[in-house]
Tab-separated table of C-alpha atoms in Angstrom:
chain	number	residue	atom	x	y	z
A	15	MET	CA	119.464	182.884	59.094
A	16	VAL	CA	119.381	183.443	62.928
A	17	LYS	CA	115.857	184.615	62.712
A	18	LEU	CA	114.903	181.550	60.545
A	19	MET	CA	116.430	179.199	62.955
A	20	SER	CA	114.754	180.827	65.853
A	21	ASP	CA	111.319	180.524	64.107
A	22	LEU	CA	112.066	176.925	63.178
A	23	LYS	CA	112.730	176.081	66.849
A	24	SER	CA	109.398	177.529	67.910
A	25	GLN	CA	107.564	175.779	65.032
A	26	ILE	CA	109.149	172.459	65.926
A	27	ILE	CA	108.193	172.675	69.514
A	28	ALA	CA	104.560	173.592	68.458
A	29	GLN	CA	104.214	170.942	65.732
A	30	LEU	CA	105.609	168.120	67.917
A	31	ASN	CA	104.071	169.183	71.143
A	32	LEU	CA	107.507	169.048	72.795
A	33	GLN	CA	106.474	169.675	76.400
A	34	ASP	CA	108.859	171.341	78.743
A	35	VAL	CA	111.249	172.271	75.867
A	36	LYS	CA	112.034	175.973	75.293
A	37	PRO	CA	113.382	177.292	71.822
A	38	GLU	CA	116.540	178.404	73.385
A	39	GLU	CA	117.299	174.938	74.702
A	40	ILE	CA	117.562	173.486	71.191
A	41	GLY	CA	121.064	174.009	69.805
A	42	ASP	CA	121.457	175.181	66.231
A	43	ASP	CA	123.658	172.056	65.505
A	44	GLN	CA	122.149	169.630	68.008
A	45	PRO	CA	120.970	166.541	66.212
A	46	LEU	CA	117.153	166.405	66.126
A	47	PHE	CA	116.862	162.602	66.048
A	48	VAL	CA	118.000	159.797	68.342
A	49	ASP	CA	120.536	161.162	70.801
A	50	GLY	CA	119.846	164.789	70.314
A	51	LEU	CA	116.299	165.931	70.745
A	52	GLY	CA	115.125	162.241	70.673
A	53	LEU	CA	112.792	162.559	67.638
A	54	ASP	CA	111.624	159.523	65.816
A	55	SER	CA	110.201	158.562	62.427
A	56	ILE	CA	106.575	159.960	63.140
A	57	ASP	CA	108.266	163.216	63.961
A	58	ALA	CA	109.964	162.969	60.687
A	59	LEU	CA	106.664	162.905	59.009
A	60	GLU	CA	105.433	165.910	61.059
A	61	LEU	CA	108.576	167.953	59.971
A	62	ILE	CA	107.774	167.232	56.340
A	63	VAL	CA	104.268	168.640	56.917
A	64	LEU	CA	105.744	171.675	58.718
A	65	LEU	CA	108.011	172.426	55.821
A	66	GLN	CA	104.916	172.294	53.447
A	67	GLN	CA	102.670	174.318	55.779
A	68	GLU	CA	104.993	177.074	56.870
A	69	TYR	CA	107.505	177.342	53.973
A	70	LYS	CA	105.518	175.834	50.931
A	71	ILE	CA	108.526	173.387	50.310
A	72	LYS	CA	107.722	169.876	49.305
A	73	LEU	CA	110.449	167.473	49.974
A	74	SER	CA	110.876	166.032	46.531
A	75	ASN	CA	113.433	163.327	47.341
A	76	ALA	CA	112.730	161.272	50.445
A	77	GLU	CA	116.452	160.233	50.541
A	78	ASP	CA	117.256	163.866	51.331
A	79	GLY	CA	115.323	163.541	54.660
A	80	PRO	CA	118.226	162.520	56.979
A	81	LYS	CA	120.465	165.244	55.539
A	82	VAL	CA	117.743	167.997	55.677
A	83	PHE	CA	116.456	167.199	59.065
A	84	LYS	CA	119.763	166.509	60.741
A	85	THR	CA	119.787	169.766	62.753
A	86	VAL	CA	117.936	173.059	62.844
A	87	ARG	CA	120.700	174.613	60.877
A	88	THR	CA	120.467	172.136	58.092
A	89	MET	CA	116.761	172.679	57.935
A	90	ALA	CA	117.202	176.428	57.728
A	91	GLU	CA	120.005	175.963	54.995
A	92	TYR	CA	117.631	173.785	52.888
A	93	ILE	CA	114.780	176.377	53.241
A	94	LYS	CA	117.153	179.220	52.419
A	95	ALA	CA	118.449	177.346	49.326
A	96	HIS	CA	114.925	176.511	48.193
A	97	GLN	CA	113.747	180.122	48.579
A	98	ALA	CA	116.813	181.357	46.635
A	99	GLN	CA	116.045	178.865	43.923
A	100	ASN	CA	112.473	180.104	43.610
A	101	ALA	CA	113.291	183.884	43.939
B	30	MET	CA	85.489	129.623	87.317
B	31	ASN	CA	88.381	131.419	88.972
B	32	CYS	CA	88.700	135.085	88.110
B	33	TYR	CA	90.093	137.335	90.838
B	34	ILE	CA	90.444	141.091	90.694
B	35	ARG	CA	93.951	141.660	92.005
B	36	ALA	CA	94.376	145.357	91.296
B	37	THR	CA	92.547	148.377	89.955
B	38	GLY	CA	93.253	151.610	88.385
B	39	ASN	CA	90.677	154.308	87.989
B	40	ILE	CA	90.536	157.798	86.564
B	41	SER	CA	87.075	159.164	86.909
B	42	PRO	CA	85.162	162.395	87.679
B	43	GLN	CA	85.763	161.456	91.416
B	44	LEU	CA	89.032	161.673	93.151
B	45	THR	CA	89.885	158.061	92.400
B	46	ALA	CA	93.369	158.275	90.796
B	47	GLY	CA	96.307	157.194	92.874
B	48	HIS	CA	94.303	154.833	95.043
B	49	PRO	CA	93.073	157.244	97.764
B	50	PRO	CA	90.810	155.763	100.547
B	51	PHE	CA	87.718	154.530	98.792
B	52	LEU	CA	85.196	157.402	98.327
B	53	ALA	CA	86.327	158.772	101.712
B	54	GLY	CA	86.391	162.409	100.905
B	55	PRO	CA	83.526	164.637	99.943
B	56	LEU	CA	82.158	163.819	96.553
B	57	GLN	CA	83.113	165.954	93.638
B	58	GLU	CA	80.266	168.127	92.471
B	59	TYR	CA	79.543	169.140	88.859
B	60	THR	CA	77.018	171.481	87.634
B	61	GLY	CA	76.005	171.580	84.024
B	62	THR	CA	75.525	168.650	81.762
B	63	ARG	CA	78.936	166.861	81.770
B	64	MET	CA	81.251	165.384	84.263
B	65	ASN	CA	84.913	165.341	83.148
B	66	CYS	CA	87.508	163.295	84.781
B	67	ALA	CA	89.688	164.660	87.757
B	68	GLU	CA	92.938	163.839	86.151
B	69	PRO	CA	96.304	163.250	87.962
B	70	ASP	CA	99.735	164.648	87.086
B	71	TYR	CA	100.490	162.229	84.221
B	72	LYS	CA	104.259	162.999	84.487
B	73	ASP	CA	104.343	160.780	87.589
B	74	LEU	CA	102.939	157.839	85.600
B	75	ILE	CA	103.972	158.218	81.884
B	76	ASP	CA	107.288	159.106	80.254
B	77	VAL	CA	107.180	162.714	79.237
B	78	LYS	CA	108.410	161.803	75.797
B	79	LEU	CA	105.282	159.643	75.271
B	80	ILE	CA	102.923	162.070	76.809
B	81	ARG	CA	103.433	164.574	74.103
B	82	ARG	CA	101.739	162.460	71.478
B	83	MET	CA	98.829	161.285	73.713
B	84	SER	CA	95.450	162.850	73.697
B	85	ARG	CA	93.450	163.065	76.947
B	86	ILE	CA	91.701	159.697	76.657
B	87	ILE	CA	95.079	157.936	75.855
B	88	ARG	CA	96.706	159.542	78.936
B	89	MET	CA	93.653	158.552	81.056
B	90	GLY	CA	93.685	154.923	79.854
B	91	VAL	CA	97.472	154.487	79.991
B	92	ALA	CA	97.725	156.074	83.409
B	93	ALA	CA	94.818	153.949	84.852
B	94	ALA	CA	96.405	150.833	83.383
B	95	THR	CA	99.844	151.847	84.800
B	96	GLU	CA	98.408	152.394	88.248
B	97	CYS	CA	96.688	149.058	88.178
B	98	LEU	CA	99.796	147.201	87.058
B	99	GLN	CA	101.875	148.924	89.746
B	100	GLU	CA	99.350	147.991	92.387
B	101	ALA	CA	99.352	144.257	91.172
B	102	GLY	CA	103.163	144.209	90.895
B	103	VAL	CA	102.794	142.722	87.481
B	104	SER	CA	105.094	144.143	84.793
B	105	MET	CA	104.114	141.902	81.879
B	106	PRO	CA	100.423	140.735	81.760
B	107	ASP	CA	99.628	137.610	79.591
B	108	ALA	CA	97.003	139.671	77.764
B	109	ILE	CA	95.751	143.211	77.398
B	110	VAL	CA	91.947	143.708	76.581
B	111	THR	CA	90.198	147.017	76.264
B	112	GLY	CA	86.606	148.157	75.611
B	113	THR	CA	85.668	151.469	74.360
B	114	ALA	CA	82.586	152.629	72.499
B	115	TYR	CA	83.799	155.945	71.100
B	116	GLY	CA	87.514	155.369	70.946
B	117	CYS	CA	89.891	158.196	70.705
B	118	LEU	CA	87.394	160.864	69.727
B	119	GLU	CA	89.660	163.934	70.251
B	120	ASP	CA	92.240	162.635	67.685
B	121	THR	CA	89.407	161.507	65.329
B	122	GLY	CA	87.737	164.957	65.533
B	123	HIS	CA	91.077	166.706	65.043
B	124	PHE	CA	92.021	164.595	61.977
B	125	ILE	CA	88.653	164.898	60.327
B	126	SER	CA	88.303	168.683	60.927
B	127	ARG	CA	91.855	169.161	59.467
B	128	MET	CA	90.826	167.126	56.438
B	129	VAL	CA	88.025	169.570	55.818
B	130	SER	CA	89.736	172.725	56.721
B	131	GLN	CA	92.932	171.785	54.819
B	132	ASN	CA	91.152	170.253	51.821
B	133	GLU	CA	92.577	166.903	52.465
B	134	GLU	CA	96.165	168.138	52.157
B	135	LEU	CA	99.064	168.522	54.571
B	136	LEU	CA	97.513	166.213	57.159
B	137	THR	CA	99.812	165.492	60.059
B	138	PRO	CA	100.116	161.746	60.802
B	139	THR	CA	99.964	161.679	64.587
B	140	ALA	CA	96.285	162.493	65.112
B	141	PHE	CA	95.437	159.795	62.422
B	142	ILE	CA	97.642	157.272	64.032
B	143	GLN	CA	96.199	157.825	67.469
B	144	SER	CA	92.534	157.950	66.358
B	145	THR	CA	91.865	154.250	66.201
B	146	HIS	CA	89.848	152.493	68.856
B	147	ASN	CA	92.729	150.133	69.854
B	148	THR	CA	95.218	152.945	70.408
B	149	ILE	CA	95.171	152.659	74.257
B	150	GLY	CA	95.655	148.816	74.386
B	151	ALA	CA	98.281	149.265	71.773
B	152	GLN	CA	100.040	152.152	73.580
B	153	ILE	CA	100.125	149.998	76.817
B	154	GLY	CA	101.457	147.042	74.885
B	155	LEU	CA	104.148	149.193	73.348
B	156	MET	CA	105.156	150.927	76.664
B	157	LEU	CA	105.394	147.270	78.278
B	158	LYS	CA	106.998	145.903	75.275
B	159	CYS	CA	104.410	143.264	75.612
B	160	ASN	CA	103.826	141.275	72.335
B	161	ARG	CA	101.123	139.048	73.765
B	162	TYR	CA	97.411	139.009	73.171
B	163	ASN	CA	96.001	142.405	72.615
B	164	ASN	CA	92.435	143.037	71.699
B	165	ALA	CA	90.009	145.913	71.773
B	166	PHE	CA	86.161	145.542	71.785
B	167	VAL	CA	84.024	148.243	70.296
B	168	HIS	CA	80.573	147.116	71.038
B	169	ARG	CA	78.663	150.354	71.964
B	170	GLY	CA	77.147	149.816	75.504
B	171	PHE	CA	78.685	146.206	75.640
B	172	SER	CA	82.239	147.303	74.954
B	173	PHE	CA	83.538	146.792	78.442
B	174	GLU	CA	81.369	143.863	79.096
B	175	SER	CA	82.914	142.206	76.051
B	176	ALA	CA	86.317	142.993	77.027
B	177	LEU	CA	85.649	141.518	80.527
B	178	LEU	CA	84.100	138.450	79.098
B	179	ASP	CA	87.195	137.901	76.867
B	180	ALA	CA	89.432	138.351	79.938
B	181	MET	CA	87.404	135.806	81.865
B	182	MET	CA	87.469	133.404	78.974
B	183	LEU	CA	91.315	133.671	78.628
B	184	LEU	CA	91.563	132.801	82.320
B	185	GLN	CA	89.056	129.980	82.220
B	186	GLU	CA	90.702	128.344	79.103
B	187	GLU	CA	94.095	128.794	80.720
B	188	GLU	CA	95.288	130.949	77.860
B	189	ALA	CA	96.412	133.488	80.450
B	190	GLN	CA	97.070	133.707	84.204
B	191	HIS	CA	96.970	137.531	84.387
B	192	VAL	CA	94.902	139.688	82.057
B	193	LEU	CA	94.851	143.558	82.149
B	194	VAL	CA	91.267	144.666	81.164
B	195	GLY	CA	89.881	148.086	81.057
B	196	GLY	CA	86.973	150.256	79.920
B	197	ILE	CA	87.573	153.695	78.586
B	198	ASP	CA	85.452	156.510	77.087
B	199	GLU	CA	85.799	160.239	76.856
B	200	ILE	CA	83.668	163.251	76.319
B	201	THR	CA	84.834	165.792	73.816
B	202	ASP	CA	83.186	169.109	72.941
B	203	TYR	CA	82.208	167.521	69.486
B	204	SER	CA	80.754	164.427	71.041
B	205	HIS	CA	78.960	166.302	73.760
B	206	THR	CA	77.335	168.590	71.229
B	207	ILE	CA	76.124	165.854	69.014
B	208	LEU	CA	74.892	163.606	71.853
B	209	SER	CA	73.094	166.597	73.274
B	210	ARG	CA	71.226	167.197	70.090
B	211	MET	CA	70.227	163.526	70.183
B	212	GLY	CA	68.498	164.242	73.540
B	213	LEU	CA	70.781	162.118	75.801
B	214	TYR	CA	71.571	164.991	78.165
B	215	ARG	CA	69.581	167.374	80.205
B	216	ARG	CA	68.872	170.884	79.184
B	217	GLY	CA	69.965	173.467	81.701
B	218	HIS	CA	72.176	173.232	84.650
B	219	ALA	CA	71.875	170.582	87.350
B	220	SER	CA	74.180	169.135	89.961
B	221	ASN	CA	75.371	165.545	89.767
B	222	LEU	CA	74.665	165.183	93.427
B	223	ASP	CA	71.002	165.732	92.656
B	224	LEU	CA	70.918	163.723	89.564
B	225	LEU	CA	68.948	160.869	90.878
B	226	GLU	CA	66.788	162.780	93.502
B	227	GLN	CA	65.448	165.029	90.601
B	228	PRO	CA	64.591	162.689	87.758
B	229	SER	CA	63.980	164.425	84.530
B	230	ARG	CA	64.530	164.005	80.736
B	231	GLY	CA	68.107	163.324	79.907
B	232	THR	CA	71.095	162.673	82.092
B	233	MET	CA	74.700	164.044	82.613
B	234	ALA	CA	77.464	162.975	80.352
B	235	GLY	CA	80.331	161.155	81.981
B	236	GLU	CA	83.641	159.703	81.084
B	237	GLY	CA	86.303	157.479	82.640
B	238	ALA	CA	89.072	154.938	82.517
B	239	ALA	CA	88.979	151.955	84.785
B	240	PHE	CA	91.411	149.072	84.576
B	241	PHE	CA	91.631	145.683	86.408
B	242	LEU	CA	94.290	143.062	86.663
B	243	VAL	CA	92.288	139.848	86.794
B	244	ALA	CA	94.065	136.575	87.690
B	245	SER	CA	93.227	132.945	87.688
B	246	GLU	CA	95.052	132.411	91.032
B	247	ARG	CA	93.938	133.773	94.228
B	248	SER	CA	96.163	136.019	96.284
B	249	ALA	CA	96.001	137.581	99.771
B	250	THR	CA	95.402	141.098	98.417
B	251	ASP	CA	92.706	140.429	95.953
B	252	TYR	CA	89.687	142.882	95.847
B	253	ALA	CA	87.079	140.467	94.941
B	254	ARG	CA	86.135	137.474	92.710
B	255	LEU	CA	84.330	137.801	89.535
B	256	ASP	CA	81.689	135.112	89.360
B	257	GLY	CA	79.693	135.823	86.244
B	258	LEU	CA	78.704	138.131	83.496
B	259	ALA	CA	75.741	138.183	81.248
B	260	THR	CA	74.406	140.639	78.539
B	261	LEU	CA	71.014	141.168	77.148
B	262	TYR	CA	70.382	143.143	73.981
B	263	LYS	CA	67.101	145.108	73.381
B	264	PRO	CA	65.060	143.020	75.776
B	265	ASP	CA	61.332	143.164	74.939
B	266	GLY	CA	59.967	144.479	78.443
B	267	PRO	CA	60.730	143.776	82.106
B	268	ALA	CA	59.478	140.147	82.091
B	269	VAL	CA	62.391	139.291	79.648
B	270	ILE	CA	64.989	141.093	81.801
B	271	GLU	CA	63.685	139.286	84.981
B	272	GLN	CA	63.763	135.936	83.112
B	273	LYS	CA	67.310	136.652	82.003
B	274	LEU	CA	68.292	137.809	85.513
B	275	ASN	CA	66.742	134.678	87.158
B	276	SER	CA	68.550	132.255	84.756
B	277	PHE	CA	71.855	134.222	85.348
B	278	LEU	CA	71.473	133.783	89.232
B	279	GLU	CA	70.362	130.158	88.769
B	280	ALA	CA	73.519	129.403	86.704
B	281	ASN	CA	75.524	130.679	89.640
B	282	GLN	CA	73.275	128.610	92.078
B	283	LEU	CA	71.914	131.784	93.646
B	284	ASP	CA	68.681	133.574	94.148
B	285	PHE	CA	67.838	137.211	95.044
B	286	SER	CA	68.124	136.602	98.796
B	287	ASP	CA	71.758	135.736	98.336
B	288	ILE	CA	72.537	139.259	96.930
B	289	ASP	CA	73.763	141.576	99.661
B	290	LEU	CA	73.883	144.668	97.304
B	291	VAL	CA	72.754	145.610	93.942
B	292	ILE	CA	74.554	148.378	92.158
B	293	ASN	CA	72.127	149.784	89.537
B	294	GLY	CA	72.828	152.026	86.661
B	295	ARG	CA	70.230	154.644	87.297
B	296	ASN	CA	71.203	157.905	85.581
B	297	GLY	CA	68.125	160.204	86.475
B	298	ASP	CA	66.650	159.946	83.080
B	299	LEU	CA	62.876	159.310	83.590
B	300	LYS	CA	62.625	157.318	80.400
B	301	HIS	CA	65.389	154.859	81.113
B	302	ASP	CA	65.229	154.697	84.973
B	303	GLN	CA	61.704	153.308	84.702
B	304	VAL	CA	63.247	150.002	83.610
B	305	TYR	CA	64.841	149.709	87.149
B	306	ASP	CA	61.543	150.426	88.809
B	307	GLU	CA	59.779	147.738	86.800
B	308	LEU	CA	62.072	144.914	87.899
B	309	LYS	CA	60.031	143.854	91.043
B	310	ALA	CA	62.358	140.878	91.876
B	311	LEU	CA	65.277	143.302	92.350
B	312	GLN	CA	63.408	145.403	94.835
B	313	ILE	CA	64.095	142.995	97.729
B	314	CYS	CA	67.758	143.715	97.551
B	315	PRO	CA	69.499	146.778	99.042
B	316	GLN	CA	70.467	149.022	96.133
B	317	VAL	CA	72.923	151.832	95.426
B	318	SER	CA	73.530	153.757	92.196
B	319	TYR	CA	76.758	155.063	90.706
B	320	LYS	CA	76.271	157.296	87.783
B	321	GLN	CA	75.767	160.420	90.112
B	322	LEU	CA	79.517	159.848	90.603
B	323	CYS	CA	80.789	159.298	87.055
B	324	GLY	CA	78.002	160.341	84.739
B	325	GLU	CA	76.581	158.328	81.770
B	326	TYR	CA	78.843	156.725	79.227
B	327	PRO	CA	78.875	153.440	77.375
B	328	THR	CA	81.610	151.854	79.410
B	329	SER	CA	80.426	153.000	82.857
B	330	THR	CA	80.002	149.378	84.010
B	331	ALA	CA	83.811	149.557	84.452
B	332	PHE	CA	83.186	152.177	87.172
B	333	ALA	CA	80.533	150.112	88.736
B	334	VAL	CA	82.928	147.090	88.818
B	335	TRP	CA	85.626	149.295	90.403
B	336	MET	CA	83.049	150.395	93.030
B	337	ALA	CA	81.870	146.815	93.739
B	338	ALA	CA	85.537	145.599	94.048
B	339	ASN	CA	86.240	148.195	96.665
B	340	ILE	CA	83.148	147.632	98.613
B	341	LEU	CA	83.782	143.811	98.659
B	342	LYS	CA	87.412	144.408	99.667
B	343	SER	CA	86.447	146.499	102.672
B	344	GLY	CA	83.153	144.743	103.279
B	345	ASP	CA	81.358	148.009	103.967
B	346	LEU	CA	79.427	150.539	101.942
B	347	PRO	CA	80.927	154.077	102.337
B	348	PRO	CA	78.331	156.347	104.058
B	349	LEU	CA	78.688	158.862	101.267
B	350	LEU	CA	77.285	156.356	98.854
B	351	ALA	CA	74.073	155.392	100.607
B	352	PRO	CA	73.631	156.731	104.135
B	353	SER	CA	70.315	154.698	104.446
B	354	VAL	CA	71.916	151.277	103.885
B	355	ALA	CA	75.213	151.889	105.426
B	356	GLU	CA	74.410	150.038	108.572
B	357	GLN	CA	73.974	146.508	107.207
B	358	GLU	CA	76.121	143.486	107.720
B	359	LYS	CA	79.239	142.792	105.915
B	360	ILE	CA	78.670	142.711	102.115
B	361	ASN	CA	79.819	139.446	100.506
B	362	ARG	CA	78.067	139.426	97.154
B	363	ILE	CA	77.202	142.155	94.728
B	364	LEU	CA	75.135	142.176	91.554
B	365	ILE	CA	75.764	144.999	89.083
B	366	TYR	CA	72.812	145.711	86.809
B	367	ASN	CA	73.399	148.382	84.299
B	368	GLN	CA	71.596	149.304	81.070
B	369	TYR	CA	72.666	151.854	78.421
B	370	GLY	CA	69.819	153.408	76.673
B	371	ASN	CA	67.552	150.485	77.432
B	372	ILE	CA	69.335	148.681	74.652
B	373	HIS	CA	72.420	147.185	76.206
B	374	HIS	CA	71.651	145.482	79.568
B	375	SER	CA	74.335	143.730	81.537
B	376	PHE	CA	74.723	141.830	84.794
B	377	VAL	CA	77.942	141.338	86.604
B	378	LEU	CA	78.284	139.187	89.812
B	379	LEU	CA	80.991	139.557	92.232
B	380	SER	CA	81.793	138.086	95.566
B	381	ALA	CA	84.168	138.730	98.435
B	382	CYS	CA	87.350	136.510	98.482
């Protein structure tokens, strides 16, 4: 889980071109949107693509988005759950 | 018509960003076949959160527009008008190549969203929260001229009092390769400082982002007054160009003897520079060129307007530009004559305020 969250942080920085942000500066439970990392709706689309590209996970229900992309931890938990389902 | 250039912002292959003294330092030398812009530190001009999504041309355009607005002290122009022939090529190339490499799947939205020709004008509007008139002209070698004409008409028809208008184009590796194959650029390495002294086949590629705040009311700090603009598409020989030029000057109650300086668009390409030689009527005027400074690109007239505005503000020609004509009297009236590929010909007339 720790490794997955660390990977996710690097991938988010690369995908969203977050300049001057280092992986260790993103908290596991820090909100990604609005007050936290300050991401917006275009970034949400980029994160959906990131999940598909890196983890072959297609977000089937758009209403899950706010819950899945709340923090790095919720993203990692969603990936883990999906991987367990498909194991 | 009252159209005053109140402020400028220019990012070009020369050190023009940040309003340093006009062409005071040594000219930037480029060897090869392209002249890329000398870019400033964008963090001083654009919010870092916004920079991350911007490709190079968007940064160049937004930064030049920001510098222009800051100099003018205007936070909310009545209109934003941009001209670009190629648009946001880097994002377009990025998006299209991903479509191919990823078999039209898993395409990220940012490059697509940012790839349209009106991105820069739209981005400036978003940053300023300016919901007013916002238009982008994509007319090849007339893109900037069309934007400028629109700005002048907005002022003349009293639709606006302040218009932010700019011309922007970039070189990317893709575009440079494609345009090189079409024979636009020289083969082998040359220096931009010798571009006009050693005419040959082809020229050097250039790029730039130049913005102007034009206003209907005169102010104490204006650079120059824009008196007129005319375009001519695919003229059938020099006689047609001269005829158009004569009628343009006549419409402004002028003749060639009233022009203190001509800024011509020579680019060192034998094929196209011949057009300037054939215009005998122009030869009586002192002339300087500008594409040795910024290279050739479809909206380079914007660089020439920036140059003319600065010359008229100071009244002098920088010795770096043309040592042979630097000793003349104060320059009060400038005619810019540029042609792009001998297809798009334009005349811009400016005078001192």
